[in-house]
mmCIF file of N, CA, C and O in Angstrom:
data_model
loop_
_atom_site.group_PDB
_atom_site.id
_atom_site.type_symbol
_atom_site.label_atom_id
_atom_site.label_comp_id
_atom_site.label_asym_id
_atom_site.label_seq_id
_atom_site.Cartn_x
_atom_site.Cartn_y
_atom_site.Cartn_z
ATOM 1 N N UNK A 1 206.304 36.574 100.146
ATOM 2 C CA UNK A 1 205.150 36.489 101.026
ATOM 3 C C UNK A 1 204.087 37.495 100.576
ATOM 4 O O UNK A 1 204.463 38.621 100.252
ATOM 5 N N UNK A 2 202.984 37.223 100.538
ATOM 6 C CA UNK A 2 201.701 38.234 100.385
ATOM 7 C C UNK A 2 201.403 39.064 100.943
ATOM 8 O O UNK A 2 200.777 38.807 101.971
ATOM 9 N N UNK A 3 201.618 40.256 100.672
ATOM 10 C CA UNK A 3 200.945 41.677 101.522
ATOM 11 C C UNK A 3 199.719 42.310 101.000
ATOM 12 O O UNK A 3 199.724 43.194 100.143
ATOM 13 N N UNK A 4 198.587 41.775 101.603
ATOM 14 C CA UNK A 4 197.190 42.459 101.187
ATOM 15 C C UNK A 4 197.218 44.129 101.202
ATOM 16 O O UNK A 4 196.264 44.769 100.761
ATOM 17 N N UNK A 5 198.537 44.838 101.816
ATOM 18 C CA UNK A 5 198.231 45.930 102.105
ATOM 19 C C UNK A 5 198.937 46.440 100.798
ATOM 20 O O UNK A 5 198.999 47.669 100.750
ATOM 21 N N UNK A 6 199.558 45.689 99.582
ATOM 22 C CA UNK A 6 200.545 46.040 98.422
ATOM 23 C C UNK A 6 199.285 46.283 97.027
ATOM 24 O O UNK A 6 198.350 45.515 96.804
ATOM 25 N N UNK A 7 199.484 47.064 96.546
ATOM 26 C CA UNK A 7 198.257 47.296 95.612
ATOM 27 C C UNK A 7 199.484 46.053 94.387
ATOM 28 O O UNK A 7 200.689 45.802 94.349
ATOM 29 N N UNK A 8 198.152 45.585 93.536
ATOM 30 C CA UNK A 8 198.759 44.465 92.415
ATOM 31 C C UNK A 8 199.850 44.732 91.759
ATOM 32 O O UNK A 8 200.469 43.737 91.383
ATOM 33 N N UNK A 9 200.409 46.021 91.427
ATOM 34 C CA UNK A 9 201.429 46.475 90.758
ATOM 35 C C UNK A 9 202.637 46.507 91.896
ATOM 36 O O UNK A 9 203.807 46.642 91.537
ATOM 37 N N UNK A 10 202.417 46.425 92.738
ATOM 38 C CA UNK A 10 203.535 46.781 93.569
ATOM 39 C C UNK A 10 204.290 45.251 94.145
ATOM 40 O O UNK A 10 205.398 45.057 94.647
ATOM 41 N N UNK A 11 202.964 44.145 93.769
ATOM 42 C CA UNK A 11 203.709 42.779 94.122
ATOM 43 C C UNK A 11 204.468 42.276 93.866
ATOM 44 O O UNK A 11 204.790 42.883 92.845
ATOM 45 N N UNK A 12 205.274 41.381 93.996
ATOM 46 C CA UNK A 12 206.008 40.586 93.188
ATOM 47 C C UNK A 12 205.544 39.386 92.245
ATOM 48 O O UNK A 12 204.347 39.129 92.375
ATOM 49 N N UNK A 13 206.058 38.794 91.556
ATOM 50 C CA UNK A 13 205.507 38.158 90.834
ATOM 51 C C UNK A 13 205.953 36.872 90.405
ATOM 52 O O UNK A 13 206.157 36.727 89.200
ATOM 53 N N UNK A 14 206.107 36.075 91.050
ATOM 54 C CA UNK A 14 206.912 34.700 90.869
ATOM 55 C C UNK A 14 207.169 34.133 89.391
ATOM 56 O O UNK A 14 206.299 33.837 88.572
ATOM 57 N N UNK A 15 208.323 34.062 89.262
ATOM 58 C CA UNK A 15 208.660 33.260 88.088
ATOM 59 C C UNK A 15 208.932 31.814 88.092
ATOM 60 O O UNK A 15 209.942 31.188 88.412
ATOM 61 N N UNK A 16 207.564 31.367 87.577
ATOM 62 C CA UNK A 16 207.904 29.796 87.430
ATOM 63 C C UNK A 16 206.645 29.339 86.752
ATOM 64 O O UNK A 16 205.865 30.187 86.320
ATOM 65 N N UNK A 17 206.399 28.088 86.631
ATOM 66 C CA UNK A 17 205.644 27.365 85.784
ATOM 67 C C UNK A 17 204.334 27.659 86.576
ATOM 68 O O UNK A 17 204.169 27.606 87.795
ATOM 69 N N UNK A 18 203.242 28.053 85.381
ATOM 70 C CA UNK A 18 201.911 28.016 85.581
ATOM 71 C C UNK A 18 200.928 27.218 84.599
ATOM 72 O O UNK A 18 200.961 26.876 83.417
ATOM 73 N N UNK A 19 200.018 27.086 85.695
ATOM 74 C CA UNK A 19 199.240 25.986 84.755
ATOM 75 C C UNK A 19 198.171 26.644 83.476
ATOM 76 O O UNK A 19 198.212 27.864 83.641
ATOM 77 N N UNK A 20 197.758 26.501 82.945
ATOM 78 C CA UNK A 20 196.529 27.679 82.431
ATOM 79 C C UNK A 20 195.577 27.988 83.029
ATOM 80 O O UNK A 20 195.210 29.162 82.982
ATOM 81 N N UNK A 21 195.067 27.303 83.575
ATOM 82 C CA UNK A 21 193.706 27.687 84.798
ATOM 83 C C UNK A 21 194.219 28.768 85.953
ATOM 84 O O UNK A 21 193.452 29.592 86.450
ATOM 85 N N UNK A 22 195.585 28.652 86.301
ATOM 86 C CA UNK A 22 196.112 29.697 86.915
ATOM 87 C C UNK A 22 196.399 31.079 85.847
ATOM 88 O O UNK A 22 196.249 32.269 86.126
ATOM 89 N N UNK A 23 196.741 30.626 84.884
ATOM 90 C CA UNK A 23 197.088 32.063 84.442
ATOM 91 C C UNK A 23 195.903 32.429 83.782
ATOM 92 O O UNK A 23 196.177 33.545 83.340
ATOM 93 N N UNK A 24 194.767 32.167 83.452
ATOM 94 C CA UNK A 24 193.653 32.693 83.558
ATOM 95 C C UNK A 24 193.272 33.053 84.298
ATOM 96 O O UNK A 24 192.710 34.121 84.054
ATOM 97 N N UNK A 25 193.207 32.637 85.616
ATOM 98 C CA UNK A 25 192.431 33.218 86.764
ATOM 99 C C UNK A 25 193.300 34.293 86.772
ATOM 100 O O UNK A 25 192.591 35.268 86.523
ATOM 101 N N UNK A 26 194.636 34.716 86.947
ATOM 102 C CA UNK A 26 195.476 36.007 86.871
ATOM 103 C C UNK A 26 194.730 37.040 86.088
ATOM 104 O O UNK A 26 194.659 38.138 86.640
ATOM 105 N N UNK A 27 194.083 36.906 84.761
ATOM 106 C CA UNK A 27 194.030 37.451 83.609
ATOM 107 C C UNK A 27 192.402 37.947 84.071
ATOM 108 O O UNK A 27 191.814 39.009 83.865
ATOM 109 N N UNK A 28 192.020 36.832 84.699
ATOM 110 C CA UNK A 28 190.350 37.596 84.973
ATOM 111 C C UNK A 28 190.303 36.963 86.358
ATOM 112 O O UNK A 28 189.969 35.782 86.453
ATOM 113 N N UNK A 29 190.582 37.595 87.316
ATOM 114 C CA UNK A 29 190.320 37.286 88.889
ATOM 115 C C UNK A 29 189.048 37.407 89.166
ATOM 116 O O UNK A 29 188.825 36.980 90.299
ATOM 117 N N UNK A 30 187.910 37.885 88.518
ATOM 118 C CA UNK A 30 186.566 37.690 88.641
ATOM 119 C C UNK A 30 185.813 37.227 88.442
ATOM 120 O O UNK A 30 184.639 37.481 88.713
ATOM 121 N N UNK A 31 186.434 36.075 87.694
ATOM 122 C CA UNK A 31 185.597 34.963 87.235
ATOM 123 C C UNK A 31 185.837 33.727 87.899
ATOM 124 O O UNK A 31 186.891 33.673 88.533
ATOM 125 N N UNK A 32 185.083 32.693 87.901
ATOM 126 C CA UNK A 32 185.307 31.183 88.243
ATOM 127 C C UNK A 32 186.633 30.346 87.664
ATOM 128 O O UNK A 32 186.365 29.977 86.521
ATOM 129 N N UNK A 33 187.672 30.017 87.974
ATOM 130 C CA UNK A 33 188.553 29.608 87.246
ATOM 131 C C UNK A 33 187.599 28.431 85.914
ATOM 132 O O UNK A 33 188.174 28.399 84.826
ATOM 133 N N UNK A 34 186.744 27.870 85.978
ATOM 134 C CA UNK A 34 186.856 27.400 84.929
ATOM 135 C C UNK A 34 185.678 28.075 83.906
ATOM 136 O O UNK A 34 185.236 27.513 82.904
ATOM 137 N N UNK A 35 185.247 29.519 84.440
ATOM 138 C CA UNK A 35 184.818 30.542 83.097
ATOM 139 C C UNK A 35 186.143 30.854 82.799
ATOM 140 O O UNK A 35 186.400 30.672 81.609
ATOM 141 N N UNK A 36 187.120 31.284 83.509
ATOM 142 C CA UNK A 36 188.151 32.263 83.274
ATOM 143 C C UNK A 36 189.051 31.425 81.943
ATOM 144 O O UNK A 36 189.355 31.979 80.887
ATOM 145 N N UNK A 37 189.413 29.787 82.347
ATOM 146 C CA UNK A 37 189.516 28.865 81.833
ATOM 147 C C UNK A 37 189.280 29.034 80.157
ATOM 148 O O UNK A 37 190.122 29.073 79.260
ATOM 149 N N UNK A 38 187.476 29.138 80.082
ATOM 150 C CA UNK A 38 186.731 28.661 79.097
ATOM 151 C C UNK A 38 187.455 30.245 77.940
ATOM 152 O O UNK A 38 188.140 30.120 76.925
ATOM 153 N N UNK A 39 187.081 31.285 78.445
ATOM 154 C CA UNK A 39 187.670 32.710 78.002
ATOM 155 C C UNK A 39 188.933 33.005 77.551
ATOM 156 O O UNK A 39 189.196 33.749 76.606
ATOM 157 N N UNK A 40 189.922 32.246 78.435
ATOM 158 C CA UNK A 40 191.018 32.247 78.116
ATOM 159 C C UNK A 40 191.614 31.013 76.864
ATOM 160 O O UNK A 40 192.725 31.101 76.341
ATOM 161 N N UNK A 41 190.658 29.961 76.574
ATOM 162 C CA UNK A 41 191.123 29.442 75.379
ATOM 163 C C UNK A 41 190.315 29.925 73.605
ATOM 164 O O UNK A 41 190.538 29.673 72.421
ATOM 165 N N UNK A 42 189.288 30.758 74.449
ATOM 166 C CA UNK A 42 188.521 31.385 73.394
ATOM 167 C C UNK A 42 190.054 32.747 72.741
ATOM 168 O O UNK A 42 190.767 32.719 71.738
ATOM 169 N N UNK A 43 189.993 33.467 73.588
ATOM 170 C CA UNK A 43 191.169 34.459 72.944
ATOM 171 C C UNK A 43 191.873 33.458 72.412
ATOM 172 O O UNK A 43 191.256 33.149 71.393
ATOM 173 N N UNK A 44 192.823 32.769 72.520
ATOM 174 C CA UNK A 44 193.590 31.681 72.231
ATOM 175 C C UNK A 44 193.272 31.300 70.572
ATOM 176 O O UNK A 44 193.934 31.560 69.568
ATOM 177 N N UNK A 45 191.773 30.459 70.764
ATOM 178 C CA UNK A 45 191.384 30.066 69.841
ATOM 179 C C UNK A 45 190.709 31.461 68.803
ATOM 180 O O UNK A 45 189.896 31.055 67.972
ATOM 181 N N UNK A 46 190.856 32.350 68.788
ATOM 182 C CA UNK A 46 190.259 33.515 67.973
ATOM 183 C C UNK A 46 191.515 34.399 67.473
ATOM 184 O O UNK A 46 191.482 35.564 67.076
ATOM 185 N N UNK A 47 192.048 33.989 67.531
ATOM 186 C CA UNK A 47 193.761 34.870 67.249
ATOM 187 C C UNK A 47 194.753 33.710 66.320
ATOM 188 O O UNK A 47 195.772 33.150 66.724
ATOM 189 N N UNK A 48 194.126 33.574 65.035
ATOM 190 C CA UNK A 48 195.091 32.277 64.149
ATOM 191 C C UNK A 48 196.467 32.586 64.655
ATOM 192 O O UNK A 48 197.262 31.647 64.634
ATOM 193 N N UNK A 49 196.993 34.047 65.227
ATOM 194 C CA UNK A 49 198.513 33.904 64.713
ATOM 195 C C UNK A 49 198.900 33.975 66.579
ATOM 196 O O UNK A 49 200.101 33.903 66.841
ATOM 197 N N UNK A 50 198.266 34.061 67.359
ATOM 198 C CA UNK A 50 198.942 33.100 68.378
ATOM 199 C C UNK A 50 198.775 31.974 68.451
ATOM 200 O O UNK A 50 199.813 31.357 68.687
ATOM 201 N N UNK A 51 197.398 31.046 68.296
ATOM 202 C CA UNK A 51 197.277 29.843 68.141
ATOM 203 C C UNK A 51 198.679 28.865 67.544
ATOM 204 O O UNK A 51 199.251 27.925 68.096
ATOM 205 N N UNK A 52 198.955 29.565 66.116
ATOM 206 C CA UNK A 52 200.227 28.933 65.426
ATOM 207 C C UNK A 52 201.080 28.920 66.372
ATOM 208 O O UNK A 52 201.198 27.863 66.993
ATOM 209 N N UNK A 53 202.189 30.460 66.879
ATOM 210 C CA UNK A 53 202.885 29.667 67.431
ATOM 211 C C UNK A 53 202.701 29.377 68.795
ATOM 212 O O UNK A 53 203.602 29.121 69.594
ATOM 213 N N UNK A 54 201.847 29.413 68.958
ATOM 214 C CA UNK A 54 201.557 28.312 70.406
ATOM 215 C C UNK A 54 201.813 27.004 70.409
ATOM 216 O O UNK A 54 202.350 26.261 71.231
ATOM 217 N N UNK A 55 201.256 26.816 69.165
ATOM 218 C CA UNK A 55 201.482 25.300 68.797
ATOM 219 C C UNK A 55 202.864 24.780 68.236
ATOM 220 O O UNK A 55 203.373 23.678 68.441
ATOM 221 N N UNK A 56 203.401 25.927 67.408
ATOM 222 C CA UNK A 56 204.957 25.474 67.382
ATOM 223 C C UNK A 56 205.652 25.202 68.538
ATOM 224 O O UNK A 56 206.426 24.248 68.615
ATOM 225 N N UNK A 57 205.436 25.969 69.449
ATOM 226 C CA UNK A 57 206.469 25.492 70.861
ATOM 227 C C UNK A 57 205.828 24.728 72.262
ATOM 228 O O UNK A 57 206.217 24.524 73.412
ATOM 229 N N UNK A 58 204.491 24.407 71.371
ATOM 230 C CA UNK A 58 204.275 22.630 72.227
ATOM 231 C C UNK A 58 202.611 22.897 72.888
ATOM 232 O O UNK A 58 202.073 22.086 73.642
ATOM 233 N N UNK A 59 202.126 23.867 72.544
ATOM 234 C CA UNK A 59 200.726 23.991 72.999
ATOM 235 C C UNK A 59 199.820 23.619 72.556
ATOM 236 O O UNK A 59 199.353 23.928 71.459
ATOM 237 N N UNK A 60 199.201 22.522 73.713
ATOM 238 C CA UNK A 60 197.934 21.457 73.640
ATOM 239 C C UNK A 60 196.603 22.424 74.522
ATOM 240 O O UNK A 60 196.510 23.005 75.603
ATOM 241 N N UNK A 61 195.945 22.236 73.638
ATOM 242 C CA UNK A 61 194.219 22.824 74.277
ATOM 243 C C UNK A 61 194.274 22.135 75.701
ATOM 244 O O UNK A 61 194.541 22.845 76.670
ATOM 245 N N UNK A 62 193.968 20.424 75.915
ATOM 246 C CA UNK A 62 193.868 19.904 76.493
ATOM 247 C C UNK A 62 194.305 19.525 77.610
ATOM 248 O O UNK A 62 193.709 19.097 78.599
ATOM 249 N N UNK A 63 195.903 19.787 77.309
ATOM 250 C CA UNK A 63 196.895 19.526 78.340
ATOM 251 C C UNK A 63 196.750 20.641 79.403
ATOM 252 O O UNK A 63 197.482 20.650 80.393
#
């Protein structure tokens, strides 16, 4: 359950499937999910050697 009164480090943190628009918005909570979106496939796309294995274990831009 959410406690506004828990500073971010002190939350918990659910383990389970996220979409990318969610884990961008995680990564920059101050942006619009679909700047946060746009930013988060730029790192992505600017880093050849995560891109690779991103893509070895099934990562689509699109999807």
């Amino acid at each position: 359950m959410y406690d506004p009164d828990l500073s971010p480090e002190d939350r918990p943190f659910p383990i389970r499937v996220y979409s990318k628009g969610e884990l961008a918005n995680l990564y920059l909570p101050c942006l619009p999910i679909r700047s946060a979106l746009n930013t988060w496939n730029y790192w992505i796309q600017t880093h050849p050697t995560l891109y690779t294995r991103l893509q070895e274990v099934g990562y689509r831009k699109k999807k």
